[in-house]
CSV table of C-alpha atoms in Angstrom, one decimal:
chain,number,residue,atom,x,y,z
R,1,LYS,CA,91.2,94.6,114.2
R,2,PRO,CA,94.0,92.6,116.1
R,3,CYS,CA,96.8,93.5,118.2
R,4,LYS,CA,99.4,92.7,116.6
R,5,PHE,CA,102.4,91.5,118.3
R,6,VAL,CA,105.0,93.4,117.8
R,7,LEU,CA,108.3,92.3,120.6
R,8,SER,CA,108.8,90.7,123.9
R,9,ALA,CA,111.2,92.7,125.8
R,10,PRO,CA,113.8,91.4,128.8
R,11,SER,CA,114.8,95.5,129.7
R,12,ARG,CA,114.2,98.0,128.7
R,13,GLU,CA,117.3,98.6,125.8
R,14,PHE,CA,115.2,95.7,123.9
R,15,PHE,CA,111.9,98.0,123.8
R,16,PRO,CA,110.8,99.0,121.0
R,17,ALA,CA,112.7,102.0,120.0
R,18,LYS,CA,110.0,104.4,119.1
R,19,GLN,CA,108.7,103.5,122.6
R,20,LEU,CA,111.9,105.1,123.6
R,21,ASN,CA,111.8,108.7,122.0
R,22,ALA,CA,109.3,110.9,123.4
R,23,GLU,CA,108.8,112.4,119.5
R,24,THR,CA,107.7,108.5,118.0
R,25,ALA,CA,106.7,107.2,121.2
R,26,LEU,CA,102.5,106.2,121.2
R,27,PRO,CA,100.7,105.8,123.7
R,28,GLU,CA,100.9,102.8,125.5
R,29,TYR,CA,98.7,101.2,127.7
R,30,VAL,CA,100.0,98.1,130.4
R,31,PHE,CA,98.2,95.1,132.1
R,32,LEU,CA,99.9,93.8,135.6
R,33,GLY,CA,98.7,91.5,138.0
R,34,ARG,CA,99.8,88.2,140.2
R,35,SER,CA,100.3,85.6,138.5
R,36,ASN,CA,97.5,83.0,136.8
R,37,VAL,CA,95.3,86.3,138.4
R,38,GLY,CA,94.4,85.3,133.9
R,39,LYS,CA,96.2,88.4,132.8
R,40,SER,CA,96.6,86.6,129.2
R,41,SER,CA,92.5,85.1,129.6
R,42,LEU,CA,91.6,88.7,129.7
R,43,LEU,CA,94.0,90.5,127.2
R,44,ASP,CA,92.4,87.8,124.4
R,45,VAL,CA,88.8,88.9,124.7
R,46,LEU,CA,89.4,92.9,125.4
R,47,PHE,CA,91.2,93.3,122.3
R,48,LEU,CA,89.7,90.0,120.1
R,49,SER,CA,93.1,88.6,119.7
R,50,LYS,CA,93.4,84.7,120.0
R,51,MET,CA,96.7,84.8,118.1
R,52,ALA,CA,98.0,87.3,119.6
R,53,VAL,CA,98.4,86.7,124.1
R,54,ARG,CA,99.6,83.0,124.5
R,55,ILE,CA,97.3,81.1,127.5
R,56,SER,CA,99.1,79.3,130.1
R,57,LYS,CA,97.4,77.4,133.2
R,58,HIS,CA,101.1,77.4,134.3
R,59,PRO,CA,102.0,80.8,136.8
R,60,GLY,CA,104.7,82.4,135.1
R,61,CYS,CA,104.3,82.1,132.5
R,62,THR,CA,105.2,85.1,130.9
R,63,LYS,CA,108.6,86.4,131.6
R,64,MET,CA,109.5,89.1,130.0
R,65,ALA,CA,107.4,92.4,129.2
R,66,ASN,CA,105.3,91.7,125.2
R,67,PHE,CA,104.3,95.0,123.1
R,68,PHE,CA,101.4,94.6,121.2
R,69,GLN,CA,100.5,97.2,118.8
R,70,GLN,CA,96.3,98.2,118.1
R,71,HIS,CA,95.3,101.0,116.3
R,72,THR,CA,97.5,104.1,117.3
R,73,MET,CA,98.1,102.8,121.5
R,74,MET,CA,100.4,100.8,122.5
R,75,LEU,CA,99.7,98.0,124.6
R,76,VAL,CA,102.2,96.0,126.9
R,77,ASP,CA,101.7,92.3,128.7
R,78,LEU,CA,103.6,92.6,131.6
R,79,PRO,CA,104.9,89.3,133.5
R,80,GLY,CA,103.3,88.3,137.0
R,81,TYR,CA,104.8,89.5,140.3
R,82,GLY,CA,104.1,87.0,143.0
R,83,TYR,CA,105.2,83.2,143.2
R,84,GLY,CA,106.4,82.4,139.7
R,85,ALA,CA,107.8,85.9,138.8
R,86,PRO,CA,111.2,87.0,136.9
R,87,ARG,CA,113.6,87.4,139.1
R,88,ASN,CA,114.3,90.8,137.3
R,89,ILE,CA,110.9,91.9,138.2
R,90,SER,CA,111.4,94.9,140.5
R,91,SER,CA,113.2,96.2,137.7
R,92,LEU,CA,111.4,95.5,134.8
R,93,TYR,CA,108.3,96.9,135.6
R,94,LYS,CA,110.7,100.2,137.6
R,95,GLU,CA,111.9,100.6,133.2
R,96,ILE,CA,109.0,100.3,132.3
R,97,PHE,CA,107.1,102.5,134.7
R,98,PHE,CA,109.8,105.3,135.7
R,99,LYS,CA,109.8,108.6,133.7
R,100,ARG,CA,108.3,107.6,130.5
R,101,SER,CA,105.7,109.7,129.5
R,102,CYS,CA,104.2,107.6,127.1
R,103,ILE,CA,102.7,105.5,130.2
R,104,LYS,CA,98.5,107.1,130.5
R,105,SER,CA,97.3,104.0,132.2
R,106,ALA,CA,98.1,101.1,133.9
R,107,PHE,CA,95.7,98.3,134.8
R,108,ILE,CA,96.0,96.3,138.3
R,109,LEU,CA,94.0,92.9,137.8
R,110,ILE,CA,93.0,91.4,140.8
R,111,LYS,CA,91.9,87.3,141.6
R,112,SER,CA,87.8,88.5,142.1
R,113,LYS,CA,88.2,85.4,144.4
R,114,GLU,CA,91.0,86.5,146.3
R,115,GLY,CA,90.2,90.0,146.7
R,116,PHE,CA,93.6,92.0,147.4
R,117,MET,CA,96.8,90.9,148.4
R,118,PRO,CA,99.6,92.2,150.1
R,119,SER,CA,101.4,92.4,146.6
R,120,ASP,CA,98.9,94.3,145.0
R,121,GLU,CA,98.9,97.4,147.4
R,122,GLU,CA,102.4,97.6,147.3
R,123,GLN,CA,101.9,97.4,143.1
R,124,MET,CA,99.9,100.6,144.0
R,125,GLU,CA,102.0,102.2,146.0
R,126,ASN,CA,104.9,102.1,143.4
R,127,LEU,CA,102.3,103.2,140.8
R,128,GLU,CA,101.7,105.9,143.5
R,129,LYS,CA,105.5,106.7,143.5
R,130,TRP,CA,105.8,107.1,139.9
R,131,GLU,CA,103.1,109.7,139.2
R,132,VAL,CA,101.3,107.0,136.9
R,133,PRO,CA,97.1,106.7,136.7
R,134,TYR,CA,96.1,102.9,137.6
R,135,THR,CA,92.1,101.3,137.3
R,136,ILE,CA,92.2,98.4,139.6
R,137,VAL,CA,90.2,94.8,137.7
R,138,PHE,CA,88.7,92.4,138.8
R,139,THR,CA,89.2,88.4,137.0
R,140,GLN,CA,87.7,85.7,136.7
R,141,ALA,CA,84.3,86.6,138.6
R,142,ASP,CA,82.4,83.5,137.2
R,143,ARG,CA,84.8,81.5,139.6
R,144,THR,CA,83.4,83.3,143.2
R,145,ASN,CA,80.5,83.2,144.5
R,146,VAL,CA,77.8,86.6,144.4
R,147,GLY,CA,78.8,86.8,148.7
R,148,THR,CA,82.4,86.7,148.3
R,149,LEU,CA,83.0,88.7,144.9
R,150,GLN,CA,80.1,91.4,146.7
R,151,CYS,CA,82.6,91.6,149.8
R,152,ASN,CA,86.1,91.1,147.6
R,153,ALA,CA,85.2,94.4,145.9
R,154,GLU,CA,83.1,96.9,148.7
R,155,GLU,CA,87.0,96.0,150.3
R,156,ALA,CA,88.5,97.2,146.9
R,157,ARG,CA,86.0,100.6,146.3
R,158,LYS,CA,86.9,101.6,149.9
R,159,LYS,CA,90.7,101.0,149.9
R,160,ILE,CA,90.6,102.8,146.5
R,161,LEU,CA,89.3,106.0,147.9
R,162,SER,CA,91.6,106.3,150.5
R,163,PRO,CA,93.9,109.9,150.1
R,164,SER,CA,96.8,108.0,149.7
R,165,HIS,CA,95.6,107.0,146.5
R,166,ARG,CA,95.7,109.9,144.4
R,167,PHE,CA,96.2,107.8,140.9
R,168,CYS,CA,93.8,105.3,140.5
R,169,PHE,CA,90.5,105.4,139.1
R,170,GLN,CA,87.7,106.0,141.4
R,171,GLU,CA,86.0,102.7,140.5
R,172,ILE,CA,85.8,98.7,139.3
R,173,PHE,CA,85.9,96.9,136.7
R,174,VAL,CA,84.4,93.4,137.3
R,175,THR,CA,84.9,91.1,134.8
R,176,SER,CA,84.9,87.5,133.1
R,177,ALA,CA,86.9,86.6,130.1
R,178,THR,CA,84.7,82.8,130.1
R,179,THR,CA,81.0,84.7,130.3
R,180,LYS,CA,82.5,88.2,128.4
R,181,ASP,CA,80.9,90.2,132.2
R,182,GLY,CA,82.4,93.4,132.4
R,183,VAL,CA,84.7,93.5,128.6
R,184,ASP,CA,82.5,95.5,127.1
R,185,ASP,CA,82.6,98.1,129.9
R,186,LEU,CA,86.4,97.9,130.6
R,187,ARG,CA,86.7,98.1,127.0
R,188,CYS,CA,84.4,101.0,126.2
R,189,TYR,CA,86.6,102.6,129.2
R,190,LEU,CA,90.0,101.8,127.2
R,191,ALA,CA,88.6,103.7,124.4
R,192,ALA,CA,87.0,106.2,126.2
R,193,ARG,CA,90.3,107.2,127.7
R,194,CYS,CA,92.2,106.9,124.6
R,195,ASN,CA,90.0,109.2,122.4
R,196,LEU,CA,90.5,112.0,125.0
R,197,LEU,CA,93.6,111.7,124.8
R,198,LYS,CA,93.7,112.4,121.3
R,199,ARG,CA,91.7,115.3,121.6
R,200,ARG,CA,94.1,117.0,124.5
R,201,LEU,CA,96.8,116.3,121.9
């Protein structure tokens, strides 16, 4: 079933009302990454919602937090950080993640060709500080030669195994929105997290 667009929010006071109430809030899964990392394209194929997510070739197209509902969970597409990011990006990220119990997991998207950048590590540090579980997802694997991909993926695996990354899932996902490689694995992982959450409730 395709995602249903709920609303776009520039700041906390515009978040969906039920997401601001602990008793009514749906579990939230948040996607973030550098500008032009291929986030919208991946979300499009991941959730089979061609009409739900607007895709742009221009970095920084997403300016607000976009909320989508699928079944009993809320998906949040955040503006990209780095080049072309909105001026309020830091405050918006904090409003999304800080002390909101409905946040169940974040997904940091990394360009396969470039690997980790300082801005990615900064977001990892923030999520660690806010105690938010998160997973690393490589995007655009089809645009990267095998050697570069393997090198960047191995560097990423070493990084997430560091004791300082307590809230990071100990595996990375390598995906391509074009070839669909890795998409099913990521979808199954997200479904498993949702099912585990339901069993705990």
